[in-house]
Amino acid sequence: WYRKTLLEAERLPDLPAATHAMSRLSLLRYRMGDLDEAEEWLRPVLDPLRATGDRRALARCELTLGLVRRAKGNYGPARSALRRAIAIFKETGDGQGAATGMAELGATFEMDGDPYGALEYWAQAISRFRMTGLDRESDALQHRSDRTARALQSPETERKSP
């Protein structure tokens, strides 16, 4: 079903609608844990988005790509995709998108064993969430950040830089 839908979406004359549908299906596959399929849905979307200049859609796809790569344990490529997403979100004035990207980049650093990197990006994300009025997201991330900072006060914790 998904492959048939992918082929049909690629033939749609309305490129924005096709890329939107494919990027949403990619996110769905990611959430279902099918990481290879999620990445496959993104492949045909990224280049057309770069070519057409649909920066917001490109940022959302780069964010999803970062999540997929992180879930696969490919932290370096995940960080690269998330940084591209953050830059585009900032460029387009999407504060919530930038904050989300920063929060996810912080989580990527944490998962890769660099809690200091995580805290750095989480502080930026918390500030942006607050600036955009997303107090619930800010509070949840602040709690996570505080828990990580407390764990770093333990003498066994060392800094690891990926």
PDB file of C-alpha atoms in Angstrom:
ATOM      1  CA  TRP A   1       0.000   0.000   0.000  1.00  0.00           C
ATOM      2  CA  TYR A   2       2.734   2.457   0.957  1.00  0.00           C
ATOM      3  CA  ARG A   3       4.835   1.770  -2.142  1.00  0.00           C
ATOM      4  CA  LYS A   4       1.791   2.188  -4.378  1.00  0.00           C
ATOM      5  CA  THR A   5       0.960   5.455  -2.620  1.00  0.00           C
ATOM      6  CA  LEU A   6       4.563   6.611  -3.031  1.00  0.00           C
ATOM      7  CA  LEU A   7       4.438   5.976  -6.776  1.00  0.00           C
ATOM      8  CA  GLU A   8       1.117   7.796  -7.049  1.00  0.00           C
ATOM      9  CA  ALA A   9       2.356  10.738  -4.968  1.00  0.00           C
ATOM     10  CA  GLU A  10       5.445  11.086  -7.155  1.00  0.00           C
ATOM     11  CA  ARG A  11       3.173  11.460 -10.205  1.00  0.00           C
ATOM     12  CA  LEU A  12       0.976  14.176  -8.706  1.00  0.00           C
ATOM     13  CA  PRO A  13       1.137  17.365 -10.770  1.00  0.00           C
ATOM     14  CA  ASP A  14       0.794  19.461  -7.617  1.00  0.00           C
ATOM     15  CA  LEU A  15       4.316  19.219  -6.178  1.00  0.00           C
ATOM     16  CA  PRO A  16       3.480  20.907  -2.833  1.00  0.00           C
ATOM     17  CA  ALA A  17       0.614  18.491  -2.234  1.00  0.00           C
ATOM     18  CA  ALA A  18       2.746  15.487  -3.182  1.00  0.00           C
ATOM     19  CA  THR A  19       5.687  16.497  -1.014  1.00  0.00           C
ATOM     20  CA  HIS A  20       3.374  17.288   1.902  1.00  0.00           C
ATOM     21  CA  ALA A  21       1.684  13.899   1.630  1.00  0.00           C
ATOM     22  CA  MET A  22       4.980  12.043   1.373  1.00  0.00           C
ATOM     23  CA  SER A  23       6.563  13.917   4.281  1.00  0.00           C
ATOM     24  CA  ARG A  24       3.525  13.220   6.479  1.00  0.00           C
ATOM     25  CA  LEU A  25       3.663   9.532   5.558  1.00  0.00           C
ATOM     26  CA  SER A  26       7.348   9.543   6.444  1.00  0.00           C
ATOM     27  CA  LEU A  27       6.551  10.949   9.883  1.00  0.00           C
ATOM     28  CA  LEU A  28       3.831   8.328  10.316  1.00  0.00           C
ATOM     29  CA  ARG A  29       6.252   5.510   9.434  1.00  0.00           C
ATOM     30  CA  TYR A  30       8.799   6.968  11.880  1.00  0.00           C
ATOM     31  CA  ARG A  31       6.227   6.996  14.659  1.00  0.00           C
ATOM     32  CA  MET A  32       5.313   3.400  13.825  1.00  0.00           C
ATOM     33  CA  GLY A  33       8.976   2.437  14.175  1.00  0.00           C
ATOM     34  CA  ASP A  34       9.539   1.613  10.511  1.00  0.00           C
ATOM     35  CA  LEU A  35      12.688   3.692  10.133  1.00  0.00           C
ATOM     36  CA  ASP A  36      13.817   2.438   6.742  1.00  0.00           C
ATOM     37  CA  GLU A  37      10.386   3.098   5.251  1.00  0.00           C
ATOM     38  CA  ALA A  38      10.304   6.552   6.873  1.00  0.00           C
ATOM     39  CA  GLU A  39      13.615   7.460   5.280  1.00  0.00           C
ATOM     40  CA  GLU A  40      12.469   6.033   1.943  1.00  0.00           C
ATOM     41  CA  TRP A  41       9.457   8.371   1.958  1.00  0.00           C
ATOM     42  CA  LEU A  42      11.748  11.360   2.509  1.00  0.00           C
ATOM     43  CA  ARG A  43      14.289  10.626  -0.232  1.00  0.00           C
ATOM     44  CA  PRO A  44      12.156  11.761  -3.185  1.00  0.00           C
ATOM     45  CA  VAL A  45      10.894  14.806  -1.279  1.00  0.00           C
ATOM     46  CA  LEU A  46      14.071  16.620  -0.217  1.00  0.00           C
ATOM     47  CA  ASP A  47      15.531  17.572  -3.596  1.00  0.00           C
ATOM     48  CA  PRO A  48      12.263  18.938  -5.042  1.00  0.00           C
ATOM     49  CA  LEU A  49      11.750  20.987  -1.878  1.00  0.00           C
ATOM     50  CA  ARG A  50      15.266  22.392  -2.143  1.00  0.00           C
ATOM     51  CA  ALA A  51      14.640  23.220  -5.808  1.00  0.00           C
ATOM     52  CA  THR A  52      11.243  24.855  -5.330  1.00  0.00           C
ATOM     53  CA  GLY A  53      12.238  26.877  -2.305  1.00  0.00           C
ATOM     54  CA  ASP A  54       9.441  25.637  -0.026  1.00  0.00           C
ATOM     55  CA  ARG A  55      11.579  26.335   3.022  1.00  0.00           C
ATOM     56  CA  ARG A  56       9.023  25.527   5.719  1.00  0.00           C
ATOM     57  CA  ALA A  57       8.235  22.134   4.215  1.00  0.00           C
ATOM     58  CA  LEU A  58      11.949  21.484   3.791  1.00  0.00           C
ATOM     59  CA  ALA A  59      12.561  22.329   7.449  1.00  0.00           C
ATOM     60  CA  ARG A  60       9.857  19.886   8.564  1.00  0.00           C
ATOM     61  CA  CYS A  61      11.365  17.161   6.365  1.00  0.00           C
ATOM     62  CA  GLU A  62      14.884  17.825   7.653  1.00  0.00           C
ATOM     63  CA  LEU A  63      13.515  17.596  11.201  1.00  0.00           C
ATOM     64  CA  THR A  64      11.892  14.245  10.437  1.00  0.00           C
ATOM     65  CA  LEU A  65      15.089  13.049   8.746  1.00  0.00           C
ATOM     66  CA  GLY A  66      17.024  13.970  11.885  1.00  0.00           C
ATOM     67  CA  LEU A  67      14.599  12.007  14.056  1.00  0.00           C
ATOM     68  CA  VAL A  68      14.813   8.970  11.792  1.00  0.00           C
ATOM     69  CA  ARG A  69      18.599   9.032  11.689  1.00  0.00           C
ATOM     70  CA  ARG A  70      18.801   9.463  15.457  1.00  0.00           C
ATOM     71  CA  ALA A  71      16.472   6.512  15.984  1.00  0.00           C
ATOM     72  CA  LYS A  72      18.781   4.461  13.758  1.00  0.00           C
ATOM     73  CA  GLY A  73      21.725   5.461  15.968  1.00  0.00           C
ATOM     74  CA  ASN A  74      23.316   7.642  13.261  1.00  0.00           C
ATOM     75  CA  TYR A  75      23.932  10.603  15.548  1.00  0.00           C
ATOM     76  CA  GLY A  76      26.286  12.640  13.347  1.00  0.00           C
ATOM     77  CA  PRO A  77      23.945  12.659  10.332  1.00  0.00           C
ATOM     78  CA  ALA A  78      21.005  13.239  12.689  1.00  0.00           C
ATOM     79  CA  ARG A  79      22.677  16.329  14.158  1.00  0.00           C
ATOM     80  CA  SER A  80      23.402  17.635  10.646  1.00  0.00           C
ATOM     81  CA  ALA A  81      19.779  17.263   9.547  1.00  0.00           C
ATOM     82  CA  LEU A  82      18.492  18.848  12.765  1.00  0.00           C
ATOM     83  CA  ARG A  83      20.883  21.790  12.409  1.00  0.00           C
ATOM     84  CA  ARG A  84      19.670  22.346   8.838  1.00  0.00           C
ATOM     85  CA  ALA A  85      16.072  22.251  10.073  1.00  0.00           C
ATOM     86  CA  ILE A  86      16.804  24.739  12.857  1.00  0.00           C
ATOM     87  CA  ALA A  87      18.534  27.136  10.458  1.00  0.00           C
ATOM     88  CA  ILE A  88      15.577  27.058   8.071  1.00  0.00           C
ATOM     89  CA  PHE A  89      13.029  27.451  10.864  1.00  0.00           C
ATOM     90  CA  LYS A  90      14.949  30.515  12.081  1.00  0.00           C
ATOM     91  CA  GLU A  91      15.222  31.895   8.542  1.00  0.00           C
ATOM     92  CA  THR A  92      11.460  31.569   8.033  1.00  0.00           C
ATOM     93  CA  GLY A  93      10.609  33.031  11.442  1.00  0.00           C
ATOM     94  CA  ASP A  94       9.153  29.802  12.820  1.00  0.00           C
ATOM     95  CA  GLY A  95      10.072  30.072  16.491  1.00  0.00           C
ATOM     96  CA  GLN A  96       8.162  26.958  17.496  1.00  0.00           C
ATOM     97  CA  GLY A  97       9.863  24.921  14.770  1.00  0.00           C
ATOM     98  CA  ALA A  98      13.285  26.227  15.802  1.00  0.00           C
ATOM     99  CA  ALA A  99      12.563  25.421  19.456  1.00  0.00           C
ATOM    100  CA  THR A 100      11.405  21.920  18.553  1.00  0.00           C
ATOM    101  CA  GLY A 101      14.525  21.370  16.460  1.00  0.00           C
ATOM    102  CA  MET A 102      16.739  22.578  19.305  1.00  0.00           C
ATOM    103  CA  ALA A 103      14.977  20.307  21.785  1.00  0.00           C
ATOM    104  CA  GLU A 104      15.438  17.329  19.456  1.00  0.00           C
ATOM    105  CA  LEU A 105      19.078  18.239  18.817  1.00  0.00           C
ATOM    106  CA  GLY A 106      19.613  18.341  22.576  1.00  0.00           C
ATOM    107  CA  ALA A 107      18.026  14.906  22.881  1.00  0.00           C
ATOM    108  CA  THR A 108      20.362  13.660  20.153  1.00  0.00           C
ATOM    109  CA  PHE A 109      23.383  14.897  22.082  1.00  0.00           C
ATOM    110  CA  GLU A 110      22.038  13.215  25.219  1.00  0.00           C
ATOM    111  CA  MET A 111      21.462   9.913  23.432  1.00  0.00           C
ATOM    112  CA  ASP A 112      24.993  10.109  22.019  1.00  0.00           C
ATOM    113  CA  GLY A 113      26.430  10.470  25.515  1.00  0.00           C
ATOM    114  CA  ASP A 114      27.006  14.245  25.614  1.00  0.00           C
ATOM    115  CA  PRO A 115      24.728  15.673  28.327  1.00  0.00           C
ATOM    116  CA  TYR A 116      26.555  19.022  28.176  1.00  0.00           C
ATOM    117  CA  GLY A 117      25.656  19.405  24.519  1.00  0.00           C
ATOM    118  CA  ALA A 118      22.103  18.438  25.400  1.00  0.00           C
ATOM    119  CA  LEU A 119      21.893  21.111  28.109  1.00  0.00           C
ATOM    120  CA  GLU A 120      23.241  23.756  25.733  1.00  0.00           C
ATOM    121  CA  TYR A 121      20.549  23.141  23.115  1.00  0.00           C
ATOM    122  CA  TRP A 122      17.818  22.582  25.655  1.00  0.00           C
ATOM    123  CA  ALA A 123      18.517  26.001  27.204  1.00  0.00           C
ATOM    124  CA  GLN A 124      18.044  27.594  23.783  1.00  0.00           C
ATOM    125  CA  ALA A 125      14.892  25.564  23.148  1.00  0.00           C
ATOM    126  CA  ILE A 126      13.397  26.473  26.522  1.00  0.00           C
ATOM    127  CA  SER A 127      13.952  30.159  25.831  1.00  0.00           C
ATOM    128  CA  ARG A 128      12.351  29.919  22.374  1.00  0.00           C
ATOM    129  CA  PHE A 129       9.411  27.883  23.666  1.00  0.00           C
ATOM    130  CA  ARG A 130       8.789  30.575  26.275  1.00  0.00           C
ATOM    131  CA  MET A 131       9.077  33.358  23.676  1.00  0.00           C
ATOM    132  CA  THR A 132       6.413  31.652  21.556  1.00  0.00           C
ATOM    133  CA  GLY A 133       4.086  31.083  24.528  1.00  0.00           C
ATOM    134  CA  LEU A 134       4.534  27.323  24.643  1.00  0.00           C
ATOM    135  CA  ASP A 135       4.790  27.075  28.410  1.00  0.00           C
ATOM    136  CA  ARG A 136       3.870  23.384  28.639  1.00  0.00           C
ATOM    137  CA  GLU A 137       6.692  22.425  26.236  1.00  0.00           C
ATOM    138  CA  SER A 138       9.067  24.768  28.026  1.00  0.00           C
ATOM    139  CA  ASP A 139       8.202  23.362  31.446  1.00  0.00           C
ATOM    140  CA  ALA A 140       8.564  19.741  30.307  1.00  0.00           C
ATOM    141  CA  LEU A 141      11.946  20.433  28.739  1.00  0.00           C
ATOM    142  CA  GLN A 142      13.055  22.418  31.797  1.00  0.00           C
ATOM    143  CA  HIS A 143      12.239  19.400  33.956  1.00  0.00           C
ATOM    144  CA  ARG A 144      14.277  17.126  31.687  1.00  0.00           C
ATOM    145  CA  SER A 145      17.146  19.606  31.644  1.00  0.00           C
ATOM    146  CA  ASP A 146      17.116  19.945  35.439  1.00  0.00           C
ATOM    147  CA  ARG A 147      17.174  16.160  35.843  1.00  0.00           C
ATOM    148  CA  THR A 148      20.172  15.907  33.486  1.00  0.00           C
ATOM    149  CA  ALA A 149      21.987  18.758  35.259  1.00  0.00           C
ATOM    150  CA  ARG A 150      21.474  17.070  38.639  1.00  0.00           C
ATOM    151  CA  ALA A 151      22.896  13.829  37.247  1.00  0.00           C
ATOM    152  CA  LEU A 152      25.984  15.739  36.090  1.00  0.00           C
ATOM    153  CA  GLN A 153      26.708  16.797  39.654  1.00  0.00           C
ATOM    154  CA  SER A 154      27.653  13.207  40.371  1.00  0.00           C
ATOM    155  CA  PRO A 155      31.458  12.678  40.482  1.00  0.00           C
ATOM    156  CA  GLU A 156      31.345   9.753  38.004  1.00  0.00           C
ATOM    157  CA  THR A 157      30.069  11.901  35.135  1.00  0.00           C
ATOM    158  CA  GLU A 158      32.605  12.951  32.511  1.00  0.00           C
ATOM    159  CA  ARG A 159      32.268  15.073  29.417  1.00  0.00           C
ATOM    160  CA  LYS A 160      32.145  13.212  26.120  1.00  0.00           C
ATOM    161  CA  SER A 161      32.269  15.207  22.898  1.00  0.00           C
ATOM    162  CA  PRO A 162      30.958  13.429  19.804  1.00  0.00           C
TER     163      PRO A 162
END
